[in-house]
C-alpha positions as protocol buffer text, in pm:
chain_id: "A"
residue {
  index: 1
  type: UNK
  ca { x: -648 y: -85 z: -1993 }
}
residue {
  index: 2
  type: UNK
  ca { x: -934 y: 89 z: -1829 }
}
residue {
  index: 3
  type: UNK
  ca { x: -876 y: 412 z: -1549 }
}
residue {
  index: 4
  type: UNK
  ca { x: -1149 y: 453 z: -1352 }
}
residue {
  index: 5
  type: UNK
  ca { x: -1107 y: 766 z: -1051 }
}
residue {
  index: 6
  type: UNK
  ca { x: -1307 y: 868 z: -819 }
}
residue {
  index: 7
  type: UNK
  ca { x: -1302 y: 1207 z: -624 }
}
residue {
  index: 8
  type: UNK
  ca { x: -1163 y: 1159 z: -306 }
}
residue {
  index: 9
  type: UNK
  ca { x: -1338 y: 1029 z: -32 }
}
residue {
  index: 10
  type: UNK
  ca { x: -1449 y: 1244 z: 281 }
}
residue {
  index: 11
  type: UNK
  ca { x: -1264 y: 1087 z: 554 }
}
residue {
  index: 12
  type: UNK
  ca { x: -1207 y: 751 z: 697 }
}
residue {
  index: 13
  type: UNK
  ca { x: -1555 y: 615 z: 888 }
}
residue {
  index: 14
  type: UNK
  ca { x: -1498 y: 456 z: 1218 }
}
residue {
  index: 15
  type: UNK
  ca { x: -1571 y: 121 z: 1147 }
}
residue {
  index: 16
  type: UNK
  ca { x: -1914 y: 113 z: 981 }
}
residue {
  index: 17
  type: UNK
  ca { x: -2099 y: 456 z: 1185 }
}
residue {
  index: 18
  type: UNK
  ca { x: -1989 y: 703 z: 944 }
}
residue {
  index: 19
  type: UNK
  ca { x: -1727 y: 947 z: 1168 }
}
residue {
  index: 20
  type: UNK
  ca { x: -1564 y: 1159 z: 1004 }
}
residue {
  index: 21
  type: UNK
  ca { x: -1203 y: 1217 z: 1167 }
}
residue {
  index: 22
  type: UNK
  ca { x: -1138 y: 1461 z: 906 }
}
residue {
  index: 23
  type: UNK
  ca { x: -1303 y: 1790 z: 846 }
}
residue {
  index: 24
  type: UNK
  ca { x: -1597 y: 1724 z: 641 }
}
residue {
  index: 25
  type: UNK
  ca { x: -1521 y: 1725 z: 260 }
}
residue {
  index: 26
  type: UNK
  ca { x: -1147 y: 1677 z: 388 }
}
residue {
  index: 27
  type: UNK
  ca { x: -893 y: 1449 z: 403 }
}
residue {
  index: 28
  type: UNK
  ca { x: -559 y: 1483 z: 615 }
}
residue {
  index: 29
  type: UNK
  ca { x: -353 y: 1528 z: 285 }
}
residue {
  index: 30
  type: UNK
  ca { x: -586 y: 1837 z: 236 }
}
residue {
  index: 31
  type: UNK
  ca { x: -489 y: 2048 z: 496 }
}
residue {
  index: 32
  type: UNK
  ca { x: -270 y: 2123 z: 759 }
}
residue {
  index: 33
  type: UNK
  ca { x: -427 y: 2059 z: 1101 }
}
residue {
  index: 34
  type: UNK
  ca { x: -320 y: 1737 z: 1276 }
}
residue {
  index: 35
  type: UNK
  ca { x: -537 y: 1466 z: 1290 }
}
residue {
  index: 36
  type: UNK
  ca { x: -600 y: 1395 z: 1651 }
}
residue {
  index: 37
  type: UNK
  ca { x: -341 y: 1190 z: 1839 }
}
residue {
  index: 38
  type: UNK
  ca { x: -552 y: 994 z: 1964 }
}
residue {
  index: 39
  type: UNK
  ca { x: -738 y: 864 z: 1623 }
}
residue {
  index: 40
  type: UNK
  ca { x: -331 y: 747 z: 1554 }
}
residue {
  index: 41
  type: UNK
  ca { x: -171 y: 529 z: 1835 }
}
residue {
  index: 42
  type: UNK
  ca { x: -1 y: 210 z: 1729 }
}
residue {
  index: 43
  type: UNK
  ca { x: -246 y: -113 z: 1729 }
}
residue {
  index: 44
  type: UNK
  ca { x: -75 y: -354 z: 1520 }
}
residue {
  index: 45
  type: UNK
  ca { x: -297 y: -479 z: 1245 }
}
residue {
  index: 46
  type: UNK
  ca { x: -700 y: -419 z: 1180 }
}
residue {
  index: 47
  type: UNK
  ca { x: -911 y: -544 z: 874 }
}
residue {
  index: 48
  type: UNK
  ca { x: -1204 y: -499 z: 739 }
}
residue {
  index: 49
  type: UNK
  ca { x: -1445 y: -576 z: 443 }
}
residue {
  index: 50
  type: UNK
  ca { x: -1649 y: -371 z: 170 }
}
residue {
  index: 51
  type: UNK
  ca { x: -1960 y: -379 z: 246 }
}
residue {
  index: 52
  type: UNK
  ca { x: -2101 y: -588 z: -4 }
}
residue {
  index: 53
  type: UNK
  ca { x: -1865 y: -841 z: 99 }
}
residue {
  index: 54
  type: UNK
  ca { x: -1632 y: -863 z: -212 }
}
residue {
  index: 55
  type: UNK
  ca { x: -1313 y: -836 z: -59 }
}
residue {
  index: 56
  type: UNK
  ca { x: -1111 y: -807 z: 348 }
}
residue {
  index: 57
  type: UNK
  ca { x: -779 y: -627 z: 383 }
}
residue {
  index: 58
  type: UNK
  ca { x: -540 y: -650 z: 663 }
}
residue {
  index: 59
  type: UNK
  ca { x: -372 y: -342 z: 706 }
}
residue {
  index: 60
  type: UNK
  ca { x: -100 y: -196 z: 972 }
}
residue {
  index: 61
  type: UNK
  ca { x: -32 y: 85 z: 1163 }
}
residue {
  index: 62
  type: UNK
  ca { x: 65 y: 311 z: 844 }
}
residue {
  index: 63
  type: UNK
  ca { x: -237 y: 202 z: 641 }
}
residue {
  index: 64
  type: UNK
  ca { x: -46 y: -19 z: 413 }
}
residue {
  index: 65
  type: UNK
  ca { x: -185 y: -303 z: 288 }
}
residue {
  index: 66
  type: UNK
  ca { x: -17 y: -685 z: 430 }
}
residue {
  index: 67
  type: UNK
  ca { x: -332 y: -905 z: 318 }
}
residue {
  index: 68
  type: UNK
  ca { x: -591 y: -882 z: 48 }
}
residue {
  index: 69
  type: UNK
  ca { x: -863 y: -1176 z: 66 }
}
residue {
  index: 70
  type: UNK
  ca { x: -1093 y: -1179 z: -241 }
}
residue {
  index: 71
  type: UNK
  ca { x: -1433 y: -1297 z: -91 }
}
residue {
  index: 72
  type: UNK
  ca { x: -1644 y: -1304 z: -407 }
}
residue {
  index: 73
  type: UNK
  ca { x: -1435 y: -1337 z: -728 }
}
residue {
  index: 74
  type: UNK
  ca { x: -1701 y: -1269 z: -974 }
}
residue {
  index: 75
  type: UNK
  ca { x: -1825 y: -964 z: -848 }
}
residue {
  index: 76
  type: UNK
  ca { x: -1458 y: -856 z: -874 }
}
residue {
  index: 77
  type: UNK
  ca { x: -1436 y: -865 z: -1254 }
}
residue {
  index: 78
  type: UNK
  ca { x: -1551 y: -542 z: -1364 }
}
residue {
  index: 79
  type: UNK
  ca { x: -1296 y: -220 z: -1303 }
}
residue {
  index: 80
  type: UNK
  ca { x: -1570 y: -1 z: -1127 }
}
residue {
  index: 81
  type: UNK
  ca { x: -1681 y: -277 z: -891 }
}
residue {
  index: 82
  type: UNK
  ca { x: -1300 y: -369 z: -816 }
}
residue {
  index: 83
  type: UNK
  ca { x: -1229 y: 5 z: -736 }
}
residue {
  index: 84
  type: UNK
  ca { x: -1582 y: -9 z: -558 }
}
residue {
  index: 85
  type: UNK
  ca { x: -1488 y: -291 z: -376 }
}
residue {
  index: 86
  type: UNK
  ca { x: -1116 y: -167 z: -275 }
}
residue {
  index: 87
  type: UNK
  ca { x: -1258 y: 157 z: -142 }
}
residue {
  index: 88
  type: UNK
  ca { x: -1475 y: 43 z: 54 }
}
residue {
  index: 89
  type: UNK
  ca { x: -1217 y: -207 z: 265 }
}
residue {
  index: 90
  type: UNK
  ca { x: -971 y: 58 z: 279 }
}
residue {
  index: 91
  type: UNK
  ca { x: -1217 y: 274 z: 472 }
}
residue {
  index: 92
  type: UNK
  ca { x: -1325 y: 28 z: 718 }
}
residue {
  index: 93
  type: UNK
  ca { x: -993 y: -150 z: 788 }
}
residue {
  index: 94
  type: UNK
  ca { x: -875 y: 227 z: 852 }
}
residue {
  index: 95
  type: UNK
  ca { x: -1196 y: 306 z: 1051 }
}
residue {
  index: 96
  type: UNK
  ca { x: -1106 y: -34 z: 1247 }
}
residue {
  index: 97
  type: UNK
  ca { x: -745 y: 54 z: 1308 }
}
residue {
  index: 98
  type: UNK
  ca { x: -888 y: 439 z: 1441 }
}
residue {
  index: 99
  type: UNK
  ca { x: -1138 y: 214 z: 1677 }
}
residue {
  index: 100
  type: UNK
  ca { x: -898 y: 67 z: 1821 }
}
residue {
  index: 101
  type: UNK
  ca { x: -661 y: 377 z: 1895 }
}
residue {
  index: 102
  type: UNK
  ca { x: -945 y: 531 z: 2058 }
}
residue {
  index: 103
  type: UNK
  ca { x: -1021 y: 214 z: 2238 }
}
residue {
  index: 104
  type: UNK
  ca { x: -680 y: 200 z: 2334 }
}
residue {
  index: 105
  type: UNK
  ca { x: -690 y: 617 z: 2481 }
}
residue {
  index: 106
  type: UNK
  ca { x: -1027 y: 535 z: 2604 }
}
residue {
  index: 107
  type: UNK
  ca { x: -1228 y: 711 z: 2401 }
}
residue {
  index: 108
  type: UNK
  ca { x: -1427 y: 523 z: 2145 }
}
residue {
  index: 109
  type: UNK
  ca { x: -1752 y: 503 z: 2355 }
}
residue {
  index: 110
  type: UNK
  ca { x: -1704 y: 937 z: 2271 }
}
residue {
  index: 111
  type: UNK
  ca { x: -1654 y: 884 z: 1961 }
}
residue {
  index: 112
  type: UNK
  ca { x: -1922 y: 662 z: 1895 }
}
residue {
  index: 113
  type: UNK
  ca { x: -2194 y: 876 z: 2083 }
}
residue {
  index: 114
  type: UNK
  ca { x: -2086 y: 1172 z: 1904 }
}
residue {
  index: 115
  type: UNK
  ca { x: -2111 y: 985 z: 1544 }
}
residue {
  index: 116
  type: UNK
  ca { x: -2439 y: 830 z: 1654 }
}
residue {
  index: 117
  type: UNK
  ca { x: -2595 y: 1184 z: 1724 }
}
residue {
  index: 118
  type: UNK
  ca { x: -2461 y: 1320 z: 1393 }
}
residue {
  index: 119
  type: UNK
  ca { x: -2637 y: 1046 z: 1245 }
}
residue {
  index: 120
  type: UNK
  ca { x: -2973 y: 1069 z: 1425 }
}
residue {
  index: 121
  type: UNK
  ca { x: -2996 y: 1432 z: 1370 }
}
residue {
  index: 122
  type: UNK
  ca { x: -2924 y: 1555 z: 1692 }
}
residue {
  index: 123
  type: UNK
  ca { x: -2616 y: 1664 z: 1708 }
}
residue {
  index: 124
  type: UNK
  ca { x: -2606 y: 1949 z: 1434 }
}
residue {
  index: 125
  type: UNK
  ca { x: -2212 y: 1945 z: 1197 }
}
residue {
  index: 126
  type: UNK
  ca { x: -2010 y: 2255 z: 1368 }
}
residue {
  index: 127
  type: UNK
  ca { x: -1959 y: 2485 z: 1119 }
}
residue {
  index: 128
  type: UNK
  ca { x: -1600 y: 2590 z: 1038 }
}
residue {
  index: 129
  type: UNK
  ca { x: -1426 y: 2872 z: 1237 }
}
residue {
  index: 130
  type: UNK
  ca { x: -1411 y: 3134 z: 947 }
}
residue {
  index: 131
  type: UNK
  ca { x: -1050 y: 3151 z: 780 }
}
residue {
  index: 132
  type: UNK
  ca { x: -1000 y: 3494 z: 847 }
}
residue {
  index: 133
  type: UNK
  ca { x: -962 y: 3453 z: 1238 }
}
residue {
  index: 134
  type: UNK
  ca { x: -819 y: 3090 z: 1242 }
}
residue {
  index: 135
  type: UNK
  ca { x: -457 y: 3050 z: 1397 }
}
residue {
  index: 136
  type: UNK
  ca { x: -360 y: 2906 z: 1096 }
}
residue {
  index: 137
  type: UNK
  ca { x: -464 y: 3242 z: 866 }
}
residue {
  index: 138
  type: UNK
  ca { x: -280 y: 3428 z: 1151 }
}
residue {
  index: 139
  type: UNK
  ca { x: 39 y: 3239 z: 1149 }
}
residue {
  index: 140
  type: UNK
  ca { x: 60 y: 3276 z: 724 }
}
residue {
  index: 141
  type: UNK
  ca { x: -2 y: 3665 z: 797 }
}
residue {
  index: 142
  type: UNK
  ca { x: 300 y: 3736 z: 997 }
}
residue {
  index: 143
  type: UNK
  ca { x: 511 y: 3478 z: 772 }
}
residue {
  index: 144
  type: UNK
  ca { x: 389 y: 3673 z: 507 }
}
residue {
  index: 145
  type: UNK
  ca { x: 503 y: 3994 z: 701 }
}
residue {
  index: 146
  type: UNK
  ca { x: 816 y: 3874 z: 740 }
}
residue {
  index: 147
  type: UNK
  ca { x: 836 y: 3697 z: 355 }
}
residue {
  index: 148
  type: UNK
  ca { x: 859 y: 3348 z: 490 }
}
residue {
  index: 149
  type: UNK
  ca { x: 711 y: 3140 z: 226 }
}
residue {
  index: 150
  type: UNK
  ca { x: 363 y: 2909 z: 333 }
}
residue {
  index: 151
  type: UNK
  ca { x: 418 y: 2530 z: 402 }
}
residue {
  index: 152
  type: UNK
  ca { x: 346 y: 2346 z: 107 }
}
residue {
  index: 153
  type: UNK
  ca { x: 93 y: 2038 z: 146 }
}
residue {
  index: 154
  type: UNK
  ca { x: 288 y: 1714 z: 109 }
}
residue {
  index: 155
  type: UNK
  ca { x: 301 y: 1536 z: -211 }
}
residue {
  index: 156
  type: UNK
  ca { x: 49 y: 1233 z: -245 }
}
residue {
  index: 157
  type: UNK
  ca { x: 238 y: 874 z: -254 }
}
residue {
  index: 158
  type: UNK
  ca { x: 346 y: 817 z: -639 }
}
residue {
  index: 159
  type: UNK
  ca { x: 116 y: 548 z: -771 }
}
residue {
  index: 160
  type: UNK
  ca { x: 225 y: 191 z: -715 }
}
residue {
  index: 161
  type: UNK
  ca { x: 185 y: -93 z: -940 }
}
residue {
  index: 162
  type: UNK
  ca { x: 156 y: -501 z: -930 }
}
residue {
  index: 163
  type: UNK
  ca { x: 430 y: -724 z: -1017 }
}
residue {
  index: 164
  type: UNK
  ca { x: 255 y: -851 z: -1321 }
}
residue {
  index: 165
  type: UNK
  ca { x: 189 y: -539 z: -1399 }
}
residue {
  index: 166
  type: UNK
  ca { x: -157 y: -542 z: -1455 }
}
residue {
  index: 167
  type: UNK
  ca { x: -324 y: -286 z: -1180 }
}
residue {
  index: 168
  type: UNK
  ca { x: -194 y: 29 z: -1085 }
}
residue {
  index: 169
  type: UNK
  ca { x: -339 y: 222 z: -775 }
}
residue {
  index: 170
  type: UNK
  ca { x: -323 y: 564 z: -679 }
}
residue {
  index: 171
  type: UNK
  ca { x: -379 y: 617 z: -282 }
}
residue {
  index: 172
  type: UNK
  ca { x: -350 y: 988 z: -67 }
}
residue {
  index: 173
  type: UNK
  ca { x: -145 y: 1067 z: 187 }
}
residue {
  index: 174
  type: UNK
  ca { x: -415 y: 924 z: 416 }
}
residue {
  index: 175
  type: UNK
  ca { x: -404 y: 578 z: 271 }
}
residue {
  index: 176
  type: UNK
  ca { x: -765 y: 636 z: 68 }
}
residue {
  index: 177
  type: UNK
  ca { x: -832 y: 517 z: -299 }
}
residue {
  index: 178
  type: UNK
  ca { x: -769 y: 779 z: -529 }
}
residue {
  index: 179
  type: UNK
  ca { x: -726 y: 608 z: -887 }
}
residue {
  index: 180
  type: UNK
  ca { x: -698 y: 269 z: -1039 }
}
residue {
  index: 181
  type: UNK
  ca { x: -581 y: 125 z: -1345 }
}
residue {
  index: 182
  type: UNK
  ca { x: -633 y: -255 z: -1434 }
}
residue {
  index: 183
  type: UNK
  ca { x: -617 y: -442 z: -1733 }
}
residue {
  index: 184
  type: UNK
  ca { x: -969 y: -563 z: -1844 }
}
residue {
  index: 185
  type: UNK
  ca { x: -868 y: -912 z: -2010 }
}
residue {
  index: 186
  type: UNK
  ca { x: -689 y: -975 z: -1704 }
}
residue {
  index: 187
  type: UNK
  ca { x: -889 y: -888 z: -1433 }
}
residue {
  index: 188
  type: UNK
  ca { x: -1135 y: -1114 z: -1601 }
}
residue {
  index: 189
  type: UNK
  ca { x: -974 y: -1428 z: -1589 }
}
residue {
  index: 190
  type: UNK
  ca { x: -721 y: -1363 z: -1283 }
}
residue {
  index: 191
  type: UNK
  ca { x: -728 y: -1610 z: -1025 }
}
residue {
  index: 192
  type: UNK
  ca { x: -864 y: -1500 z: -683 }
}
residue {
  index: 193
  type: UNK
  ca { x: -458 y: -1569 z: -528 }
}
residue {
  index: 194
  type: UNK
  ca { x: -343 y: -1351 z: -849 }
}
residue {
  index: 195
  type: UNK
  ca { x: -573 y: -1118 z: -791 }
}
residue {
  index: 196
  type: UNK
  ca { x: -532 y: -1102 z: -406 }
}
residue {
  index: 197
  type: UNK
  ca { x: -121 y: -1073 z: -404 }
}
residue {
  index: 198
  type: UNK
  ca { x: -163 y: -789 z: -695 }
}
residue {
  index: 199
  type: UNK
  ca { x: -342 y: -566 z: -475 }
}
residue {
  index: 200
  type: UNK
  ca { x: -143 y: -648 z: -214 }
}
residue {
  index: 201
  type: UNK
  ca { x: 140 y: -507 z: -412 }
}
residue {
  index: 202
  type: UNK
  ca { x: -39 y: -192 z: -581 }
}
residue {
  index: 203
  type: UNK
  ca { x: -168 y: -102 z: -225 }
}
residue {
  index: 204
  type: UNK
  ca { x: 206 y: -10 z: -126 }
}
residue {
  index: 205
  type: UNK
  ca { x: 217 y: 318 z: 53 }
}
residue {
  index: 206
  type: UNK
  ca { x: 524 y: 490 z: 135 }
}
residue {
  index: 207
  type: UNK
  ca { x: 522 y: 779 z: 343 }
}
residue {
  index: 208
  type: UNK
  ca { x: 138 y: 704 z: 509 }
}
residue {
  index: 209
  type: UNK
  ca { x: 62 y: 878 z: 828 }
}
């Protein structure tokens, strides 16, 4: 069996420009301040593909996986370029779902401007309000005060693993790639429809928001 992780990613992009909805270095299961609403309306289904074109994923409103499409078999036999791979479609069938909530609240074109700016240079990454003045660090100091005991982050989704048995995956809160665990000999000689219906099933994520 071979484990390769990864640390976690910063934040689904927005289809392929690179916004961040998350704080940067931050994903939702990594602190407590709500996502905005708007970034998580339901839109049915969105996919997307890695960018190197090695696999597609369908996913739903809660970011869980209904359709895996394996585009390029043998550049999906190695573990690192199947985690690679997996990733990658995660983030932009997630940025593709967030598109489409903000089309939806009409607000992409915002969103896009403001990641396009980022980009270029000319819109400079707001630096954090320090923690000391936050509402946040001022609601924990009167629970404190009164000895009511911080919120606790939630717990990530337990790993989930194939049918066969044969992959294991590890996703956050957030629906990103974490960890993954495959069998070597397998993965090297799976069919493409094996392949696709055991991510399918390792992509399972209970509790995604």
């Amino acid at each position: 069996m071979a484990r390769v992780f990864h640390p976690q990613a910063r934040g689904n992009a927005l289809g392929r420009r690179g916004l961040n909805p998350c704080p940067r270095g931050q994903t939702a299961s990594m602190h407590t301040v709500p996502l905005d609403p708007d970034l998580l309306r339901p839109v049915g289904t969105a996919e997307g593909a890695d960018l190197d074109g090695r696999l597609r994923l369908v996913i739903d409103d809660g970011r869980r996986v209904l359709q895996a499409t394996v585009l390029d078999p043998a550049a999906l036999r190695d573990p690192a370029a199947l985690r690679e791979a997996l990733r990658g479609a995660l983030a932009v069938a997630d940025g593709a779902r967030a598109a489409a909530s903000l089309r939806q609240a009409g607000r992409l074109e915002e969103y896009l401007a403001r990641a396009e700016e980022t980009v270029a240079g000319r819109r400079p990454l707001r630096a954090p309000t320090p923690p000391s003045v936050t509402r946040e660090a001022s609601r924990r100091r009167r629970e404190a005060r009164r000895g009511v005991a911080p919120a606790s982050p939630p717990p990530p989704p337990a790993p989930a693993t194939s049918g066969n048995g044969y992959l294991t995956v590890q996703r956050s809160v957030d629906g990103q790639l974490v960890g993954l665990e495959v069998d070597t000999a397998w993965l090297g000689a799976a069919r493409p429809e094996h392949l696709e219906r055991a991510i399918v099933e390792a992509c399972a994520l209970d509790g995604a928001r």
